[in-house]
Short mmCIF file of C-alpha atoms and ligand atoms in Angstrom, two decimals:
data_model
loop_
_atom_site.label_atom_id
_atom_site.label_comp_id
_atom_site.label_asym_id
_atom_site.label_seq_id
_atom_site.Cartn_x
_atom_site.Cartn_y
_atom_site.Cartn_z
CA MET A 1 64.70 -4.52 31.30
CA THR A 2 63.82 -4.91 27.68
CA THR A 3 61.85 -8.07 26.52
CA PRO A 4 63.47 -9.96 23.68
CA ARG A 5 61.67 -9.12 20.42
CA ASP A 6 59.46 -12.15 19.32
CA GLN A 7 60.33 -13.22 15.62
CA ARG A 8 56.94 -14.30 15.24
CA ARG A 9 55.46 -10.88 15.77
CA VAL A 10 57.78 -8.97 13.48
CA PHE A 11 55.50 -9.12 10.32
CA GLY A 12 53.09 -6.45 11.86
CA GLU A 13 56.08 -4.06 11.78
CA VAL A 14 55.76 -3.88 8.09
CA ALA A 15 52.08 -5.13 7.36
CA ASP A 16 51.47 -2.71 4.39
CA ALA A 17 54.83 -3.55 2.85
CA TYR A 18 54.02 -7.46 3.17
CA ASP A 19 50.62 -6.94 1.63
CA ASP A 20 52.16 -5.09 -1.46
CA VAL A 21 55.12 -7.30 -2.13
CA ARG A 22 54.62 -10.93 -0.75
CA PRO A 23 53.47 -13.40 -3.56
CA GLY A 24 50.17 -14.87 -3.45
CA TYR A 25 49.58 -18.45 -4.03
CA PRO A 26 48.79 -20.16 -7.29
CA ALA A 27 45.25 -21.35 -8.06
CA GLU A 28 46.64 -24.62 -8.68
CA VAL A 29 47.37 -25.03 -4.82
CA LEU A 30 43.51 -24.54 -4.12
CA ASP A 31 42.55 -27.08 -7.01
CA ARG A 32 44.63 -29.91 -5.47
CA ILE A 33 43.20 -29.20 -1.96
CA VAL A 34 39.46 -29.51 -3.21
CA ALA A 35 40.77 -32.65 -5.20
CA TYR A 36 42.17 -34.29 -2.10
CA ALA A 37 39.13 -33.21 -0.15
CA GLY A 38 36.77 -34.76 -2.76
CA GLY A 39 34.76 -31.51 -2.91
CA VAL A 40 34.42 -28.10 -1.92
CA PRO A 41 34.34 -27.96 2.11
CA THR A 42 31.30 -25.95 3.58
CA SER A 43 33.45 -24.49 6.20
CA VAL A 44 36.83 -23.22 6.51
CA ALA A 45 39.35 -21.85 9.17
CA GLU A 46 42.82 -20.39 8.61
CA SER A 47 45.61 -20.14 11.02
CA GLY A 48 47.99 -17.11 10.59
CA ALA A 49 45.94 -15.40 7.70
CA GLY A 50 48.36 -12.47 7.91
CA THR A 51 47.14 -9.66 5.49
CA GLY A 52 45.09 -12.24 3.46
CA LYS A 53 47.21 -13.86 0.86
CA GLY A 54 46.34 -17.12 1.51
CA THR A 55 42.83 -15.87 2.44
CA ALA A 56 42.19 -14.61 -1.06
CA LEU A 57 42.81 -17.92 -2.73
CA LEU A 58 40.58 -19.62 0.02
CA ARG A 59 37.75 -16.94 -0.39
CA THR A 60 37.34 -18.34 -3.97
CA LEU A 61 35.77 -21.30 -2.40
CA ASP A 62 32.56 -19.15 -1.64
CA THR A 63 32.55 -20.83 1.77
CA PRO A 64 32.40 -19.32 5.08
CA LEU A 65 35.87 -18.55 6.24
CA ILE A 66 37.19 -17.90 9.71
CA CYS A 67 40.67 -16.09 9.85
CA VAL A 68 42.87 -16.48 12.66
CA GLU A 69 45.50 -14.09 12.97
CA PRO A 70 47.40 -12.61 16.18
CA ASP A 71 48.91 -9.79 14.87
CA PRO A 72 46.87 -6.51 15.33
CA ALA A 73 48.54 -4.63 12.37
CA MET A 74 48.21 -7.79 10.11
CA ALA A 75 44.80 -8.46 11.11
CA GLY A 76 44.06 -4.68 10.32
CA VAL A 77 44.91 -5.00 6.84
CA LEU A 78 43.13 -8.24 6.53
CA ALA A 79 40.01 -6.90 7.77
CA ARG A 80 40.02 -3.96 5.73
CA ARG A 81 40.65 -6.08 2.74
CA PHE A 82 37.50 -8.36 3.59
CA ALA A 83 35.37 -5.27 4.99
CA GLY A 84 31.64 -5.92 4.02
CA ASP A 85 32.22 -9.74 3.01
CA ASP A 86 29.95 -11.80 5.02
CA LEU A 87 31.67 -14.87 4.21
CA VAL A 88 34.91 -13.72 5.81
CA SER A 89 35.38 -13.20 9.63
CA VAL A 90 38.64 -12.00 11.50
CA VAL A 91 39.54 -13.30 14.93
CA VAL A 92 42.56 -11.60 16.43
CA SER A 93 44.22 -14.49 18.35
CA ARG A 94 47.05 -16.98 18.07
CA PHE A 95 45.90 -20.31 16.84
CA GLU A 96 46.79 -21.80 20.38
CA ASP A 97 44.25 -19.66 22.07
CA TRP A 98 41.31 -19.90 19.54
CA THR A 99 38.30 -21.67 20.22
CA PRO A 100 37.06 -23.67 17.01
CA PRO A 101 33.41 -23.77 16.22
CA PRO A 102 31.59 -26.96 17.84
CA GLY A 103 31.69 -29.74 15.57
CA GLY A 104 35.00 -28.39 13.78
CA VAL A 105 35.30 -27.05 10.24
CA GLU A 106 35.89 -29.21 7.14
CA LEU A 107 39.04 -27.39 5.86
CA LEU A 108 41.95 -25.96 8.23
CA ALA A 109 44.39 -24.12 6.34
CA SER A 110 47.62 -22.35 7.04
CA ALA A 111 49.48 -20.41 4.37
CA GLN A 112 53.35 -19.65 5.06
CA ALA A 113 52.22 -19.81 8.93
CA TRP A 114 52.05 -23.30 10.35
CA HIS A 115 55.86 -23.29 11.56
CA TRP A 116 54.88 -20.29 13.96
CA VAL A 117 52.34 -22.40 15.94
CA ASP A 118 53.56 -24.02 19.03
CA ARG A 119 54.76 -27.35 17.69
CA THR A 120 54.21 -29.54 20.98
CA VAL A 121 50.39 -28.86 20.65
CA ARG A 122 49.60 -27.88 17.04
CA THR A 123 48.60 -31.27 15.67
CA ARG A 124 46.42 -32.12 18.47
CA LEU A 125 45.01 -28.58 18.04
CA ALA A 126 44.58 -28.94 14.29
CA ALA A 127 42.67 -32.14 14.93
CA ALA A 128 40.48 -30.60 17.68
CA ALA A 129 39.58 -27.58 15.04
CA LEU A 130 38.49 -30.14 12.23
CA ALA A 131 35.30 -32.31 11.88
CA PRO A 132 36.08 -36.20 11.49
CA GLY A 133 37.17 -36.62 7.80
CA GLY A 134 38.21 -32.84 7.73
CA VAL A 135 41.37 -31.85 5.69
CA PHE A 136 44.20 -29.98 7.01
CA ALA A 137 46.35 -28.14 4.26
CA ALA A 138 49.47 -26.33 5.27
CA PHE A 139 51.25 -24.49 2.16
CA GLY A 140 54.14 -22.28 1.84
CA HIS A 141 56.80 -20.83 -0.51
CA ASP A 142 60.40 -21.95 -0.83
CA PHE A 143 62.01 -18.77 -1.92
CA GLY A 144 64.43 -19.91 -4.50
CA PHE A 145 66.23 -18.15 -7.65
CA ALA A 146 65.57 -19.01 -11.36
CA ASP A 147 69.29 -17.89 -12.09
CA ASP A 148 71.74 -20.19 -10.30
CA GLU A 149 74.67 -17.73 -10.98
CA LEU A 150 72.76 -14.79 -9.29
CA LYS A 151 72.15 -17.24 -6.28
CA THR A 152 75.75 -18.14 -5.75
CA ALA A 153 76.92 -14.38 -5.97
CA MET A 154 74.09 -13.84 -3.36
CA ASP A 155 75.31 -16.57 -1.04
CA ALA A 156 78.66 -14.97 -1.30
CA VAL A 157 77.43 -11.68 0.17
CA TYR A 158 75.25 -13.38 2.94
CA GLN A 159 78.36 -15.17 3.98
CA ARG A 160 80.25 -11.84 4.23
CA LEU A 161 77.44 -9.72 5.83
CA ALA A 162 74.88 -12.00 7.50
CA PRO A 163 76.20 -15.46 7.89
CA GLU A 164 73.54 -16.65 10.37
CA ILE A 165 70.94 -16.28 7.69
CA ALA A 166 73.52 -17.43 5.00
CA ASP A 167 72.08 -20.84 4.33
CA LYS A 168 68.69 -19.44 3.28
CA PRO A 169 69.24 -16.13 1.23
CA GLY A 170 66.08 -14.35 0.59
CA LEU A 171 64.44 -16.82 3.02
CA PRO A 172 62.49 -16.03 6.30
CA ALA A 173 64.50 -17.75 8.99
CA ASN A 174 61.80 -20.25 9.47
CA ALA A 175 60.99 -20.91 6.01
CA GLN A 176 59.39 -24.07 4.99
CA HIS A 177 61.61 -26.08 2.58
CA PRO A 178 59.62 -28.47 0.39
CA ASP A 179 60.57 -31.21 2.98
CA SER A 180 60.02 -29.54 6.19
CA PHE A 181 56.37 -29.21 7.00
CA HIS A 182 56.94 -31.69 9.87
CA LEU A 183 55.24 -33.97 8.07
CA SER A 184 56.38 -36.71 10.36
CA GLU A 185 54.13 -35.18 13.18
CA LEU A 186 51.30 -35.94 11.16
CA HIS A 187 52.66 -39.21 9.88
CA VAL A 188 52.94 -40.63 13.61
CA SER A 189 49.48 -39.11 14.75
CA PRO A 190 46.79 -41.36 15.10
CA LEU A 191 44.43 -38.22 14.56
CA PHE A 192 45.46 -37.92 10.78
CA THR A 193 45.91 -40.10 8.11
CA ASP A 194 46.46 -39.89 4.33
CA VAL A 195 49.39 -37.62 4.82
CA GLU A 196 50.70 -36.53 1.77
CA GLN A 197 52.93 -33.47 0.26
CA GLN A 198 52.69 -31.99 -3.25
CA LEU A 199 54.78 -29.30 -4.99
CA VAL A 200 53.78 -26.39 -7.36
CA VAL A 201 56.43 -24.38 -8.92
CA SER A 202 56.24 -20.67 -10.38
CA VAL A 203 58.47 -18.05 -11.25
CA VAL A 204 57.80 -14.31 -9.98
CA PRO A 205 60.16 -11.51 -11.19
CA TYR A 206 60.95 -8.79 -8.70
CA GLU A 207 62.86 -5.32 -9.89
CA THR A 208 65.68 -4.33 -7.47
CA ALA A 209 63.56 -1.93 -5.23
CA ARG A 210 60.66 -4.34 -4.86
CA TYR A 211 63.00 -7.19 -4.03
CA LEU A 212 64.66 -5.21 -1.08
CA THR A 213 61.24 -4.33 0.20
CA LEU A 214 60.36 -8.24 -0.02
CA LEU A 215 63.45 -9.11 1.99
CA THR A 216 62.46 -6.52 4.52
CA THR A 217 59.20 -8.74 5.11
CA PHE A 218 61.42 -11.94 5.96
CA SER A 219 61.43 -12.37 9.75
CA GLY A 220 65.19 -13.48 9.57
CA HIS A 221 66.00 -9.96 7.65
CA ARG A 222 64.12 -8.16 10.28
CA MET A 223 65.85 -9.59 13.14
CA LEU A 224 69.15 -8.47 11.91
CA PRO A 225 70.54 -5.21 13.51
CA GLU A 226 69.30 -2.43 11.57
CA GLN A 227 72.78 -1.23 10.38
CA ARG A 228 73.77 -4.74 9.20
CA ARG A 229 70.35 -5.16 7.32
CA HIS A 230 71.16 -2.16 5.71
CA ARG A 231 74.48 -2.87 4.51
CA LEU A 232 73.24 -6.62 3.27
CA HIS A 233 70.56 -4.92 1.31
CA GLN A 234 72.83 -2.57 -0.22
CA ALA A 235 75.12 -5.16 -1.18
CA LEU A 236 72.45 -7.10 -2.79
CA ALA A 237 70.99 -4.28 -4.57
CA GLU A 238 74.30 -3.53 -6.24
CA LEU A 239 74.59 -7.11 -7.44
CA VAL A 240 71.10 -7.54 -8.68
CA ASP A 241 71.46 -4.05 -10.50
CA GLU A 242 74.74 -5.34 -12.11
CA ARG A 243 72.87 -8.31 -13.35
CA GLY A 244 70.00 -6.71 -15.06
CA GLY A 245 67.87 -5.19 -12.25
CA VAL A 246 65.54 -8.20 -11.92
CA VAL A 247 65.32 -11.19 -9.44
CA GLU A 248 63.49 -14.09 -10.66
CA GLN A 249 62.27 -15.75 -7.50
CA LYS A 250 61.42 -19.28 -8.15
CA LEU A 251 58.77 -20.23 -5.75
CA THR A 252 58.43 -23.84 -4.86
CA THR A 253 55.24 -23.93 -3.10
CA ALA A 254 54.87 -27.08 -0.91
CA LEU A 255 51.37 -28.27 0.08
CA CYS A 256 51.16 -30.57 2.96
CA LEU A 257 47.74 -32.28 3.20
CA ALA A 258 46.17 -34.77 5.79
CA ARG A 259 43.01 -35.99 6.73
CA ARG A 260 41.41 -35.93 10.26
CA THR A 261 40.62 -39.43 11.44
CA GLY A 262 37.73 -40.44 13.62
CA SER A 263 40.02 -41.28 16.38
CA ASP A 264 40.44 -38.81 19.56
CA ARG A 265 43.52 -40.44 20.77
CA ALA A 266 46.38 -38.08 20.69
C1 SAM B 301 54.75 -15.28 7.05
S1 SAM B 301 53.26 -14.68 7.81
C2 SAM B 301 52.03 -15.37 6.63
C3 SAM B 301 50.71 -14.40 6.65
C4 SAM B 301 49.84 -15.11 5.26
N1 SAM B 301 49.09 -16.51 5.69
C5 SAM B 301 50.53 -15.26 3.95
O1 SAM B 301 50.50 -16.30 3.53
O2 SAM B 301 51.08 -14.24 3.65
C6 SAM B 301 52.96 -15.40 9.12
C7 SAM B 301 51.72 -15.12 10.03
O3 SAM B 301 51.55 -16.13 11.10
C8 SAM B 301 51.12 -15.19 12.09
N2 SAM B 301 51.48 -16.06 13.39
C9 SAM B 301 52.53 -15.91 14.26
N3 SAM B 301 52.15 -16.72 15.34
C10 SAM B 301 51.14 -17.48 15.12
C11 SAM B 301 50.34 -18.24 16.04
N4 SAM B 301 50.71 -18.76 17.19
N5 SAM B 301 49.10 -18.55 15.46
C12 SAM B 301 48.49 -17.92 14.31
N6 SAM B 301 49.21 -17.29 13.52
C13 SAM B 301 50.56 -16.75 14.09
C14 SAM B 301 52.13 -14.05 12.13
O4 SAM B 301 51.43 -13.05 12.75
C15 SAM B 301 52.04 -13.44 10.57
O5 SAM B 301 50.70 -12.84 10.14
#
């Protein structure tokens, strides 16, 4: 009997490509976290660190940073990237199975990865990982398009060839739209206060070949049967080439912030 492929584990199949083409995060995201925290945190943990795209931003804090990442291939790229860096440690584990340091950390961050943590326990586990008053910061890109006409044409290709991901062309299946950080979980929890969301917009150009590689790193695309993924990517490549050979990816980076209260009631 074959086991169903786990969508949250498909990133490791393309770890190097992921590291090559996925966009990093604007410095402004970190500036906003530090402003919200009221200073530079002295201890940081990151859930779902992947190959280190968010880690690179967090590392600029010059603070000890524990990266929790369950996929061995992703963690391998991450560990190589920060080899010899005394401030960065890598733990190969799901966030759900990780034991936070006693007393908790001052900042728990997660880049494009919080939606993969079991939603029935993640708010409680985030609180358990934080010192009282500590800051939770989840952020992630919504991969939009600067050119509306290109987006409309791409929508039609998705409708024809991959309707199951047609509502989010170019997006991972569980992409975090600016309003879908499950802020309500934090709003209703007595473990968190001062819940807010901020948006940072940037535009990143991708030439056709690189854009196709980007698509292969999205879990929704990876889960498509190979032949259909191939047909979809071919059709999208033709479309992009007809329109100048560049996709301007409009990234709306949503940043969800919350502060750990002193309360231990879940
Ligand atoms: C879209 S990638 C984001 C990686 C990186 N943070 C970035 O911004 O590029 C999502 C990551 O979440 C990891 N992940 C999946 N399930 C997880 C879990 N239960 N706990 C922690 N990380 C998880 C995946 O292995 C993957 O590396």
